[in-house]
CSV table of C-alpha atoms in Angstrom, one decimal:
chain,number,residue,atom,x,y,z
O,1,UNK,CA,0.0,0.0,0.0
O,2,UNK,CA,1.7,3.3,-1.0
O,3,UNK,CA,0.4,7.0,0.2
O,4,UNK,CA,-1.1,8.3,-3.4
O,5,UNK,CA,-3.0,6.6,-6.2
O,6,UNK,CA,-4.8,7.7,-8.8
O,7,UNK,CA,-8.1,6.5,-7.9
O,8,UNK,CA,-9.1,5.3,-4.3
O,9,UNK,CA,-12.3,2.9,-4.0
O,10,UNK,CA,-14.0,2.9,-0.4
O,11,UNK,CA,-15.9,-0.5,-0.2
O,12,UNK,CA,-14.9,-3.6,-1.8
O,13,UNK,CA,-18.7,-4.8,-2.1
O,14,UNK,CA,-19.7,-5.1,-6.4
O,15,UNK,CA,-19.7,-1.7,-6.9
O,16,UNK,CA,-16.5,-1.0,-5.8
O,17,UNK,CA,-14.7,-3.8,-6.9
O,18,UNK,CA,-16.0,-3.1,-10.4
O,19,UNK,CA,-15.5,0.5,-10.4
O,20,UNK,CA,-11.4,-0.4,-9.3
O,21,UNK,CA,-10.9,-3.3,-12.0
O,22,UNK,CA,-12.2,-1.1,-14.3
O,23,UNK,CA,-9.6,1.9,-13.3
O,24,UNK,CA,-7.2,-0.5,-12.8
O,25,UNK,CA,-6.5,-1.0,-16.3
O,26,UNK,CA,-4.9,2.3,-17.1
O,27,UNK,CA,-4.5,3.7,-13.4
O,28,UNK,CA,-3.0,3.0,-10.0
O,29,UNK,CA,-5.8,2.6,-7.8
O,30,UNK,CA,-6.6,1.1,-4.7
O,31,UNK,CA,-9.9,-0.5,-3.0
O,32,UNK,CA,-9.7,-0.8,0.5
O,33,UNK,CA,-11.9,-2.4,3.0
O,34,UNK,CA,-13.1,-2.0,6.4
O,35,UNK,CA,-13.7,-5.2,6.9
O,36,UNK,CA,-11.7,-8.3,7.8
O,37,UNK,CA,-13.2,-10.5,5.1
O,38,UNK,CA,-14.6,-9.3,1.7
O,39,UNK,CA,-18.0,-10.9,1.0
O,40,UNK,CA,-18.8,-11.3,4.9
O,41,UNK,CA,-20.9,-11.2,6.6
O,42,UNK,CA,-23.7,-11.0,3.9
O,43,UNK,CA,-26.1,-8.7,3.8
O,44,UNK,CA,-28.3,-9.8,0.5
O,45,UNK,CA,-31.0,-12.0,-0.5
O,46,UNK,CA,-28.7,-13.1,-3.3
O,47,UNK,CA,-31.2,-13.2,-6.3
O,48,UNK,CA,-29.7,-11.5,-9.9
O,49,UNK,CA,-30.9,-11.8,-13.1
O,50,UNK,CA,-29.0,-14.0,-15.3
O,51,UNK,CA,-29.2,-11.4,-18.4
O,52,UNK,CA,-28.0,-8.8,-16.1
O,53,UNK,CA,-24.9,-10.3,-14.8
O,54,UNK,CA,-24.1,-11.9,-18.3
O,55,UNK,CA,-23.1,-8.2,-19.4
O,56,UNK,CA,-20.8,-7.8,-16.0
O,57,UNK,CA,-19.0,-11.6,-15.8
O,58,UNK,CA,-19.0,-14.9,-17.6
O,59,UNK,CA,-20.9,-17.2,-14.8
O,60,UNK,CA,-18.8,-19.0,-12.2
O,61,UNK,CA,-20.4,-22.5,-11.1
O,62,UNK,CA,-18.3,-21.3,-7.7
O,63,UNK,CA,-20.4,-18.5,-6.7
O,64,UNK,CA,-24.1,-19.9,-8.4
O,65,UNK,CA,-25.9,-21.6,-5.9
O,66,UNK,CA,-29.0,-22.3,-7.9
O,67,UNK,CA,-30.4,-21.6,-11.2
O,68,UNK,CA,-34.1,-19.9,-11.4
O,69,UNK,CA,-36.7,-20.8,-14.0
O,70,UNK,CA,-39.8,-19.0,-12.1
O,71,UNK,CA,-41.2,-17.1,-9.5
O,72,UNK,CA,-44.2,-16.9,-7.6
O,73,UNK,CA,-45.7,-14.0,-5.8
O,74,UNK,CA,-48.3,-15.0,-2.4
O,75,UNK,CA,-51.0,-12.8,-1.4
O,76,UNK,CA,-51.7,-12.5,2.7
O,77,UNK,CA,-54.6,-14.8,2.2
O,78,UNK,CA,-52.3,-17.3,0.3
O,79,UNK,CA,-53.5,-16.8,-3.3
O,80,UNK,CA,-50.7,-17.6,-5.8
O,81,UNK,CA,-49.3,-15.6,-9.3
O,82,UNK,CA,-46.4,-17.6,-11.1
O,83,UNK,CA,-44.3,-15.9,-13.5
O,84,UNK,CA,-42.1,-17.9,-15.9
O,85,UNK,CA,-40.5,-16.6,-18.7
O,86,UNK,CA,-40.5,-19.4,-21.0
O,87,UNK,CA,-39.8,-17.7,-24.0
O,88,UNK,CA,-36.2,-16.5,-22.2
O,89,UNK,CA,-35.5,-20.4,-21.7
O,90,UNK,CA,-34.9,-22.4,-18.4
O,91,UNK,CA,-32.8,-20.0,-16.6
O,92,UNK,CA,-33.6,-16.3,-15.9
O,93,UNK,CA,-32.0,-15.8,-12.7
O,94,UNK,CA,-29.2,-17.3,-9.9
O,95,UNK,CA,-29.6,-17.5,-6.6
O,96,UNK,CA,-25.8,-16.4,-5.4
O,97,UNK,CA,-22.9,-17.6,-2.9
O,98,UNK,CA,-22.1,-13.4,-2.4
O,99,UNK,CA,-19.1,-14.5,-0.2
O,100,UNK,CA,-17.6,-16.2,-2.9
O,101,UNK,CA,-18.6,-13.5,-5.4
O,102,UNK,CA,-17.7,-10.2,-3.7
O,103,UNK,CA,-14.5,-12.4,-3.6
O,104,UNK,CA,-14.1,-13.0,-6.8
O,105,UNK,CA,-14.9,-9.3,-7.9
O,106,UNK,CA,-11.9,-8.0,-5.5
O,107,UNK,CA,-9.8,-10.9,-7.1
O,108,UNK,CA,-10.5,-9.3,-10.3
O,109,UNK,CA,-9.8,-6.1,-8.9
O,110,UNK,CA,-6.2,-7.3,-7.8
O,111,UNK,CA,-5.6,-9.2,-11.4
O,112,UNK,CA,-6.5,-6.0,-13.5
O,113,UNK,CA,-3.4,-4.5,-11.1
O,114,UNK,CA,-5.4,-2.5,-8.0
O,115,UNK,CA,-3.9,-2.9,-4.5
O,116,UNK,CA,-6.0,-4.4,-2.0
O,117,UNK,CA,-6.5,-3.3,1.5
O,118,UNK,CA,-9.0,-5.0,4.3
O,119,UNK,CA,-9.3,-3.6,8.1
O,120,UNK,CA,-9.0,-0.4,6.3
O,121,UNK,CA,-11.6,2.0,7.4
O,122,UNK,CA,-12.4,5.2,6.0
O,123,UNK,CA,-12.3,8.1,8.9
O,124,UNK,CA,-13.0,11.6,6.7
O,125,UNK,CA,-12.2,12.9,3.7
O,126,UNK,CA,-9.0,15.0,2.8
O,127,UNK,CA,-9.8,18.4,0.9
O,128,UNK,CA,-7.7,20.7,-0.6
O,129,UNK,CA,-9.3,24.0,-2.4
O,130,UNK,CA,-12.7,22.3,-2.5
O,131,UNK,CA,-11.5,19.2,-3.9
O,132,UNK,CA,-12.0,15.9,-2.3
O,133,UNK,CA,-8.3,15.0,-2.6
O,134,UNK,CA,-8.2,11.5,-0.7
O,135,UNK,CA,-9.0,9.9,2.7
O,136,UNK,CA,-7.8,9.7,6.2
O,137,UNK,CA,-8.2,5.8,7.2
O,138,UNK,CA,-7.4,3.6,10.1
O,139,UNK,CA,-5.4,0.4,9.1
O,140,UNK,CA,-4.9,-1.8,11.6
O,141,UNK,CA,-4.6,0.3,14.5
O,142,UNK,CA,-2.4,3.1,12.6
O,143,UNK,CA,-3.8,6.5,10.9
O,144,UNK,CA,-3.1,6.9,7.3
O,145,UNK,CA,-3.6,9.9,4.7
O,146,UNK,CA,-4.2,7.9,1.0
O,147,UNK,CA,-4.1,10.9,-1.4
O,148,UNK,CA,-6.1,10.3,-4.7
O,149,UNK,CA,-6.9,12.4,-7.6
O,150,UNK,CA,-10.6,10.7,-7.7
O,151,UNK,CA,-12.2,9.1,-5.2
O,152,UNK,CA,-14.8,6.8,-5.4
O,153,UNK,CA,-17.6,5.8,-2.3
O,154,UNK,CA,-18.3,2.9,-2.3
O,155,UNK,CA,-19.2,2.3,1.0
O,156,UNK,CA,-22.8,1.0,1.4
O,157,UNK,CA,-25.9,1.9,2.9
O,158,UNK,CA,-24.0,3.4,5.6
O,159,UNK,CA,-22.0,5.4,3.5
O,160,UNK,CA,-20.5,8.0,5.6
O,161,UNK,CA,-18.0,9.6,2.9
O,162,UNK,CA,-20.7,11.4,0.9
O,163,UNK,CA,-21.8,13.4,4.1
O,164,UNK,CA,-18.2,14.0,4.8
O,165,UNK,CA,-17.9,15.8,2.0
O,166,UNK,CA,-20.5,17.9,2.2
O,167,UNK,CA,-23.3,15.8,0.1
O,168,UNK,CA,-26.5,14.5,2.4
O,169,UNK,CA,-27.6,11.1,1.9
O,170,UNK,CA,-29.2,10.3,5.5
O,171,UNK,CA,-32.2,8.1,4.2
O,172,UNK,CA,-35.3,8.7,5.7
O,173,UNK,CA,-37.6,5.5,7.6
O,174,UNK,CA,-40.0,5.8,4.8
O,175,UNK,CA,-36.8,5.0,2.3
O,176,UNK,CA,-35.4,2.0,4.1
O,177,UNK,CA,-36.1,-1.5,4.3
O,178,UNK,CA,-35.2,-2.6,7.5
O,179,UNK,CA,-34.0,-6.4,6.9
O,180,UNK,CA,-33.9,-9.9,8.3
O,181,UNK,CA,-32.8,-13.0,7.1
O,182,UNK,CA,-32.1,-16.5,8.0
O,183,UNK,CA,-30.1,-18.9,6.0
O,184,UNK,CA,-32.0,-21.8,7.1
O,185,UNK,CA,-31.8,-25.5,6.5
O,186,UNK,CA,-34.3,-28.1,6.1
O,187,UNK,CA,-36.7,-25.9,4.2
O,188,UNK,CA,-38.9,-27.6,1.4
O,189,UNK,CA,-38.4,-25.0,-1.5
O,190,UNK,CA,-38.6,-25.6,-5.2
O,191,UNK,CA,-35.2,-26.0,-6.3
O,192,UNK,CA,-35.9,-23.4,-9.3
O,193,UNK,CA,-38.1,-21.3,-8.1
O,194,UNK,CA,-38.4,-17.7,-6.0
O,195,UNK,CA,-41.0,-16.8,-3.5
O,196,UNK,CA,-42.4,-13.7,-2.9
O,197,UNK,CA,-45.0,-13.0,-0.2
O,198,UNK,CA,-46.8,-9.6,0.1
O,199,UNK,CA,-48.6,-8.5,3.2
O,200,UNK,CA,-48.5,-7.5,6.5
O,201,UNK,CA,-45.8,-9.9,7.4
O,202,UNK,CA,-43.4,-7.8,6.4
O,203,UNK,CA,-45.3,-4.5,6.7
O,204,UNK,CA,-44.5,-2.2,3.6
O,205,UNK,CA,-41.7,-4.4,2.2
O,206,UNK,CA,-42.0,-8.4,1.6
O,207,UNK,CA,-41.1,-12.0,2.7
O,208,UNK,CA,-38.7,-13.7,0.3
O,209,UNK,CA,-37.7,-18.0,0.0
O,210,UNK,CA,-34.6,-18.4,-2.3
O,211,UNK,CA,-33.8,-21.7,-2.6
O,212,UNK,CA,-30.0,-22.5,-2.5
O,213,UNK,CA,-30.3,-26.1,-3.0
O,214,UNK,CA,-30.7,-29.3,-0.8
O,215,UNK,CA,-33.2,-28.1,1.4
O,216,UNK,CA,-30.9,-24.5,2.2
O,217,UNK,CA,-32.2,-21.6,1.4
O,218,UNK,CA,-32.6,-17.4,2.3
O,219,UNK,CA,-35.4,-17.3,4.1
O,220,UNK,CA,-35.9,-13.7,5.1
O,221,UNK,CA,-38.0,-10.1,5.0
O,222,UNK,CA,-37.7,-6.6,4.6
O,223,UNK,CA,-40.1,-4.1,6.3
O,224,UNK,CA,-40.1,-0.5,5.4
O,225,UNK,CA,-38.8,1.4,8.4
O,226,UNK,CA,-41.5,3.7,9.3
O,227,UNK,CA,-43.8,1.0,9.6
O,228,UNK,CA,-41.7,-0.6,12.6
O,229,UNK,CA,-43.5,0.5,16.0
O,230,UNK,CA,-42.2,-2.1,18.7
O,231,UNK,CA,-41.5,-4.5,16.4
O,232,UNK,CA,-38.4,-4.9,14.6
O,233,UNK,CA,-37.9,-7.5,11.4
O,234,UNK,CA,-36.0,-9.8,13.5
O,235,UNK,CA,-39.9,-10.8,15.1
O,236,UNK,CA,-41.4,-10.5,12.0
O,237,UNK,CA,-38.6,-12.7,10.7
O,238,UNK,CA,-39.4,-15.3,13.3
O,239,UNK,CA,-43.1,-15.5,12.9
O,240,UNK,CA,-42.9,-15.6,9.7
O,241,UNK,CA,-40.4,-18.5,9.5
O,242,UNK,CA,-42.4,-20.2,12.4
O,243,UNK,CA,-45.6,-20.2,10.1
O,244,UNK,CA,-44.5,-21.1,6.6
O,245,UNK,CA,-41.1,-23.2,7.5
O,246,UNK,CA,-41.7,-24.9,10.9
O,247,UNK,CA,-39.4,-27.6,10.1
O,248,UNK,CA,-36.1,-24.9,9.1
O,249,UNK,CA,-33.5,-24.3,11.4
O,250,UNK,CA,-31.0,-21.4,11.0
O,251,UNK,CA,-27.5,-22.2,10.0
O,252,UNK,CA,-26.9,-18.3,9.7
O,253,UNK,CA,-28.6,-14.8,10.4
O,254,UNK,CA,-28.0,-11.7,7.9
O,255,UNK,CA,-29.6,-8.0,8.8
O,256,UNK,CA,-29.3,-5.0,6.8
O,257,UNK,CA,-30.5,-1.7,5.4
O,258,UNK,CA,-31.6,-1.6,2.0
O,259,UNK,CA,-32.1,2.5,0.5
O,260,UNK,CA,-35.9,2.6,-1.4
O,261,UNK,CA,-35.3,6.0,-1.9
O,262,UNK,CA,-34.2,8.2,-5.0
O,263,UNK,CA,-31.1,8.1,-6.1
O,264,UNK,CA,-28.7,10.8,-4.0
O,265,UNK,CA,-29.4,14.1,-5.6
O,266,UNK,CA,-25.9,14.5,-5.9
O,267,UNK,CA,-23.8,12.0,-6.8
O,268,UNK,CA,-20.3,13.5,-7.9
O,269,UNK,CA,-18.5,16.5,-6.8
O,270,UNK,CA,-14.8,17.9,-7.0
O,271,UNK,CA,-12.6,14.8,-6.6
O,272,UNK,CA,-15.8,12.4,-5.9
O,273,UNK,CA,-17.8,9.8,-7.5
O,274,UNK,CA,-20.4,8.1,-5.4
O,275,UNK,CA,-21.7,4.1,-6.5
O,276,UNK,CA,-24.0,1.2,-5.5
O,277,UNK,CA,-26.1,1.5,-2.3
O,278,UNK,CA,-23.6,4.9,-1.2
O,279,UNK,CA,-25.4,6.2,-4.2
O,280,UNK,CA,-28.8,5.0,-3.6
O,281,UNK,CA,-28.9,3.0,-7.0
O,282,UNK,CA,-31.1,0.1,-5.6
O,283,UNK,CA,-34.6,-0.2,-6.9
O,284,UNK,CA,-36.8,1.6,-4.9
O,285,UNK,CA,-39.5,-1.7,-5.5
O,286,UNK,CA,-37.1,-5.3,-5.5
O,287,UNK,CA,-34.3,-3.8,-3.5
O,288,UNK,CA,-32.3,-5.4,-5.5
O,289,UNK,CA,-28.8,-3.4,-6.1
O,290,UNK,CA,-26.4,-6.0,-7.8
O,291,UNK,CA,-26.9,-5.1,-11.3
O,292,UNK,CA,-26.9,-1.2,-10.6
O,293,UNK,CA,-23.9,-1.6,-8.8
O,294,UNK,CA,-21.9,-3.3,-11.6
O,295,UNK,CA,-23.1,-0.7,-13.7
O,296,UNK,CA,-22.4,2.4,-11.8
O,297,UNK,CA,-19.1,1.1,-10.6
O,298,UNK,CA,-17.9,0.1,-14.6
O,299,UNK,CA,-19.2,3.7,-15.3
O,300,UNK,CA,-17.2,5.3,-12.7
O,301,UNK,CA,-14.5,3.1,-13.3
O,302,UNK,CA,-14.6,4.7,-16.9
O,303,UNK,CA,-15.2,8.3,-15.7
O,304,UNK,CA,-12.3,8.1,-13.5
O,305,UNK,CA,-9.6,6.6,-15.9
O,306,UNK,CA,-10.6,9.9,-18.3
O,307,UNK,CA,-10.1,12.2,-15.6
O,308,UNK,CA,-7.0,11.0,-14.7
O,309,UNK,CA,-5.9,11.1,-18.5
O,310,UNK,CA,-6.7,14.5,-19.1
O,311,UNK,CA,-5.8,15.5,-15.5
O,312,UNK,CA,-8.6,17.1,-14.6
O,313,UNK,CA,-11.1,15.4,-11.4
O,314,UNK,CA,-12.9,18.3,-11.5
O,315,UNK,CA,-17.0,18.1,-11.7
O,316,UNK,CA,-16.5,19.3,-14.8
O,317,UNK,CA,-15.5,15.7,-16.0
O,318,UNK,CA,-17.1,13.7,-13.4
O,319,UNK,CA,-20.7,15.0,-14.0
O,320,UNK,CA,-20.3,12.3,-17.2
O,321,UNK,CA,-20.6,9.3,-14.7
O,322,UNK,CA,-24.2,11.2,-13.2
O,323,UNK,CA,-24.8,11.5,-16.9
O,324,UNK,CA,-24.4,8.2,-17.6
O,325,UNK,CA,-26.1,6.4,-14.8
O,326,UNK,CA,-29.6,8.5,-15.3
O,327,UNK,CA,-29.1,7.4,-19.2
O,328,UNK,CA,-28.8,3.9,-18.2
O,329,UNK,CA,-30.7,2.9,-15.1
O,330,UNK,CA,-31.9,6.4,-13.8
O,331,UNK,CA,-35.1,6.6,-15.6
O,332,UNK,CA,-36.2,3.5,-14.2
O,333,UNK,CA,-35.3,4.0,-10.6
O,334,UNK,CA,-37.5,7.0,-10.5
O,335,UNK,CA,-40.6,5.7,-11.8
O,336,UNK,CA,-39.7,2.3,-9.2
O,337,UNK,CA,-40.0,5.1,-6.9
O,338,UNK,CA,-42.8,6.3,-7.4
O,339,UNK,CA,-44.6,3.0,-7.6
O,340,UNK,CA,-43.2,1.9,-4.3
O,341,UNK,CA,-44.8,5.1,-2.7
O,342,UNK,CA,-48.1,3.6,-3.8
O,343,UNK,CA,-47.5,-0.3,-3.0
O,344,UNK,CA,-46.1,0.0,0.7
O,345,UNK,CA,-49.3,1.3,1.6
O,346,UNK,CA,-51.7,-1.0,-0.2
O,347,UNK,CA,-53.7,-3.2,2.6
O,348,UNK,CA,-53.7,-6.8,2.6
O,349,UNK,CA,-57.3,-6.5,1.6
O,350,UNK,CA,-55.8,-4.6,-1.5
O,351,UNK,CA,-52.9,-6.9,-1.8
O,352,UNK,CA,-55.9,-9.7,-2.0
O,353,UNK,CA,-57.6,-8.4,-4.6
O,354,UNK,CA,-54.5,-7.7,-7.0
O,355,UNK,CA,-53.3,-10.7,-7.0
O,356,UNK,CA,-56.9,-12.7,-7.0
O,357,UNK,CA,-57.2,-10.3,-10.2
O,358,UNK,CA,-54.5,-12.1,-12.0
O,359,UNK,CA,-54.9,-15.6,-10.4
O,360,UNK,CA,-54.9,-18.7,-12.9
O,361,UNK,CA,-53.0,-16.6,-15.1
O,362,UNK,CA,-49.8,-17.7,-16.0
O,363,UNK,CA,-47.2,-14.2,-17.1
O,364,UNK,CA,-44.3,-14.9,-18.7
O,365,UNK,CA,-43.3,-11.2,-18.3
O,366,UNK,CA,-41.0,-12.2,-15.4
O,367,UNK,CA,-39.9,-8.3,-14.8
O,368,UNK,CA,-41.2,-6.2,-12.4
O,369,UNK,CA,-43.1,-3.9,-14.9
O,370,UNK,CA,-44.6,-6.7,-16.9
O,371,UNK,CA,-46.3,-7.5,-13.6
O,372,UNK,CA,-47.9,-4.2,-12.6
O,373,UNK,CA,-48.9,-3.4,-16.8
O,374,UNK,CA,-51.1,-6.6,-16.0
O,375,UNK,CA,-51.9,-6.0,-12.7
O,376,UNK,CA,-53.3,-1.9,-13.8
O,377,UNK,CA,-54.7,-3.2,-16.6
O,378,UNK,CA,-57.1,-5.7,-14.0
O,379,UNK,CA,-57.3,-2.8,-11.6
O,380,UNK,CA,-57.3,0.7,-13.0
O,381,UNK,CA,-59.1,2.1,-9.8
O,382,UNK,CA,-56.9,0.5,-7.1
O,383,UNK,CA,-53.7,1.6,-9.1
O,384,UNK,CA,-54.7,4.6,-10.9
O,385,UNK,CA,-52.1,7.2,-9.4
O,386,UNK,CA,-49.8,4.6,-11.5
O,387,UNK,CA,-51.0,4.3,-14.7
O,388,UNK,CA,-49.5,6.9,-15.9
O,389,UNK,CA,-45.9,5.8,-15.2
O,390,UNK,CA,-46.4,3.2,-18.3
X,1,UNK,CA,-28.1,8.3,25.6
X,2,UNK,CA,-28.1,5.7,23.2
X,3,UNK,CA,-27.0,2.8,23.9
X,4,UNK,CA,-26.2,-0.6,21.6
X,5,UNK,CA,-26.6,-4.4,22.9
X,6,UNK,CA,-23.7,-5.8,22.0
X,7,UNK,CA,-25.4,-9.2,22.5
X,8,UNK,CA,-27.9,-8.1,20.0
X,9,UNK,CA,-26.2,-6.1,17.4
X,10,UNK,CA,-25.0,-7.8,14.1
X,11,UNK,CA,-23.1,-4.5,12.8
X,12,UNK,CA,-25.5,-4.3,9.7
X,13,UNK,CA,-25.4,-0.2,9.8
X,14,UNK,CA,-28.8,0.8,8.7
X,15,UNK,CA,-28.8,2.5,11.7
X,16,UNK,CA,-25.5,4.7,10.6
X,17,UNK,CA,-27.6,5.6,7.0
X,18,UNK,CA,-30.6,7.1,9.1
X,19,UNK,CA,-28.6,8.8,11.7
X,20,UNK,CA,-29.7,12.6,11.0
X,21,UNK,CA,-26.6,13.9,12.5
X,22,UNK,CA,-24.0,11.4,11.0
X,23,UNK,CA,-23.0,10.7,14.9
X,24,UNK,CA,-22.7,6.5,14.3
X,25,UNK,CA,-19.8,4.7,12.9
X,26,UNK,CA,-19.7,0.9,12.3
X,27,UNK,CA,-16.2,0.0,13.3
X,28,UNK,CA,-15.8,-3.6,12.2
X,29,UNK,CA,-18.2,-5.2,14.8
X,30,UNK,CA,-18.5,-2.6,17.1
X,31,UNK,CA,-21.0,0.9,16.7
X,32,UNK,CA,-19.8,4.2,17.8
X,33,UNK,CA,-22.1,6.9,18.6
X,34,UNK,CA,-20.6,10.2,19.1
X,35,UNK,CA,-21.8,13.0,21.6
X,36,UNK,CA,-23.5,14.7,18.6
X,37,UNK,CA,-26.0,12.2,19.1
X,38,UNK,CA,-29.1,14.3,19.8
X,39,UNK,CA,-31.3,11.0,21.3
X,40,UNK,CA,-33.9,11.4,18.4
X,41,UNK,CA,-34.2,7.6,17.8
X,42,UNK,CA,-34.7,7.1,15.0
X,43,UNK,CA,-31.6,4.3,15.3
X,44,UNK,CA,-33.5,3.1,17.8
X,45,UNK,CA,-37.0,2.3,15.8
X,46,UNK,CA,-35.4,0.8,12.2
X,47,UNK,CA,-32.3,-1.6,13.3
X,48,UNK,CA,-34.0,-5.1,12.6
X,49,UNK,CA,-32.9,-7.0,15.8
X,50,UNK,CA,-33.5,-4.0,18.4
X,51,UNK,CA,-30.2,-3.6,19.8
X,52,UNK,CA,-30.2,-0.2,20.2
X,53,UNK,CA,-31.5,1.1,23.2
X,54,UNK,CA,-32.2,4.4,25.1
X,55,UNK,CA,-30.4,4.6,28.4
């Protein structure tokens, strides 16, 4: 580890990793860590899309745990929807091992020429003239000054970088999913198959069952945060595990935060790119962030290797990376947004009745919008403020 | 005060990106809260196994 780089990454998570392999081909960069061990402990339900990934990485038997064909979604009162996209053949999704994964993204970090650092934790920024111009870290017990000419956050829901440098991205309860999840073993799940259940059992958020083969699987929930009074996930977790798996026993517990929120307003200044979760790129209705991540850290990756060729990590250059994420996944996240607003406050009564409205059906529109097109087009009243997002 | 349950706490950090004042810091398995903590607890409601706790 040397005092200056080109580019600094905070967070080895996808993001991160991604943005630093892809700087790492024409600049010295480093990606450092806070914690001991990349990939652990997880925090993620571990479903991608196959498509998705495919433009990222070449698939890895070592970090697929399972191969998806369907889904289905349960109502509270148990009704079923199945969604299968036959016409996109057997495999639309992976259930994934993320500590072998995140693992193998640093590893690809390293082999594209990055340094690595773990135990490294980011303690404030250093800025010079209005320019974020590095960061102060603790490495095993010592204080150290890595100067950078771009920085990039990559560091999670709990970002604290982007405040330090001046750019609020405190989420608010009604734009977190507050999460739970067990790995649990003897649990009876379809081997290619992802469950969804809706309802007050995870109170403005939802129950998931990913299958991770021979009777293992993520069973687990998110609830939005302003719905928790005295409860918190953990019971909801439990109950919920006590009803529809009373045979699975934990081999492992996860929690997290998972941003539903808009995108940060801001998400590059002098010096500074923000990515992944730091940059609120989940989707506001899956909270799924994998896919975003890869994208905005390959963009910043990009963004960075220009500035540093034309020597200039000024916002001037930097505002390409916000470009380029709102031209690629931007658009979407704010319409999720706005359709989240409306589903974390439907009833289970409502729930009910959306889902009853497409029972017997079988969609092979596995994506999130094909759903709710079908789903307004049953209930134009119930979903009217909606309709005109499509 | 605020104060975290060790016993309890799986160093997650939703907590840290709801903090209104920035005042908690996840140090590996181990949550900081500084005196700019203002006790609004909003921690307190959102961290999903309740280990955070007004004292």
């Amino acid at each position: 580890m040397k005092d200056e780089y080109d580019v600094v990454v905070v967070g080895a998570g996808p993001a991160g990793a991604y943005a630093a392999a892809t700087a790492a081909s024409e600049c010295d960069v480093l990606l450092i860590e806070k914690r001991q061990e990349i990939g652990n402990p997880v925090r993620c339900a571990e479903g991608v899309s196959k498509e998705g990934l495919a433009r990222f990485l070449p698939p890895q038997k070592r970090w697929i745990a399972n191969n998806i064909a369907s889904a289905r979604i349960f109502s509270p009162d148990g009704t079923v929807l199945e969604v299968s996209e036959e016409l996109a053949g057997p495999e639309v999704g992976y259930v994934l091992e993320r500590k072998i994964f995140d693992r193998d993204l640093a590893k690809r970090a390293a082999q594209a020429g990055a340094d690595v650092a773990v135990r490294t934790r980011a303690t404030g920024v250093i800025r010079e003239n209005g320019f974020i111009c590095g960061v102060k870290v603790r490495h095993l017990g010592e204080s150290l000054e890595m100067r950078a000419k771009v920085v990039i956050a990559a560091d999670g829901v709990e970002s604290q970088l982007a405040r330090w440098a001046g750019i609020n991205t405190t989420l608010k309860p009604i734009d977190l999913e507050s999460c739970a999840q067990y790995l649990m073993t003897n649990v009876d799940l379809l081997d290619d198959c992802c469950d969804f259940y809706l309802g007050s059992e995870a109170p403005g958020g939802y129950a998931w069952a990913f299958p991770k083969g021979h009777q293992i699987g993520n069973i687990g929930l998110g609830a939005l945060a302003s719905k928790l009074q005295s409860k918190h996930p953990i019971d909801y977790l439990n109950a919920f595990a006590e009803r529809h798996f009373p045979d699975g026993q934990p081999v492992e517990l996860n929690i997290g935060g998972v941003p539903v929120s808009n995108a940060a307003r801001k998400t590059v200044a002098d010096g500074l790119m923000l990515v992944g979760d730091a940059a609120r790129h989940t989707d506001p209705i899956t909270g799924g962030g994998i896919i975003n991540a890869l994208e905005g850290g390959r963009l910043a990756g990009e963004v960075a290797k220009q500035a540093v060729r034309v020597q200039d990590p000024s916002l001037k250059v930097l505002k390409q990376y916000e470009a380029a994420w709102r031209a690629s996944f931007g658009k979407k996240l704010e319409r999720n947004y706005k359709i989240k607003d409306i589903f974390v406050n439907l009833s289970d009564a409502e729930l009910n009745k959306l889902i009853r409205s497409l029972e017997g059906l079988r969609l092979e529109d596995m994506s999130v919008a094909g759903i709710i097109k079908r789903l307004i087009s049953r209930n134009p009243r119930l979903l009217a403020g909606v309709r005109h997002l499509f | 005060m605020i104060q975290v349950n060790i016993e309890k706490c799986g160093h997650c950090g939703a907590c840290v990106s709801v903090c209104p004042t920035n005042s908690i810091t996840l140090i590996e398995s181990c949550l900081e809260i500084a005196d700019t903590c203002t006790t609004c607890e909003t921690c307190v409601t959102i961290c999903p196994v309740g280990a955070l706790v007004v004292s």
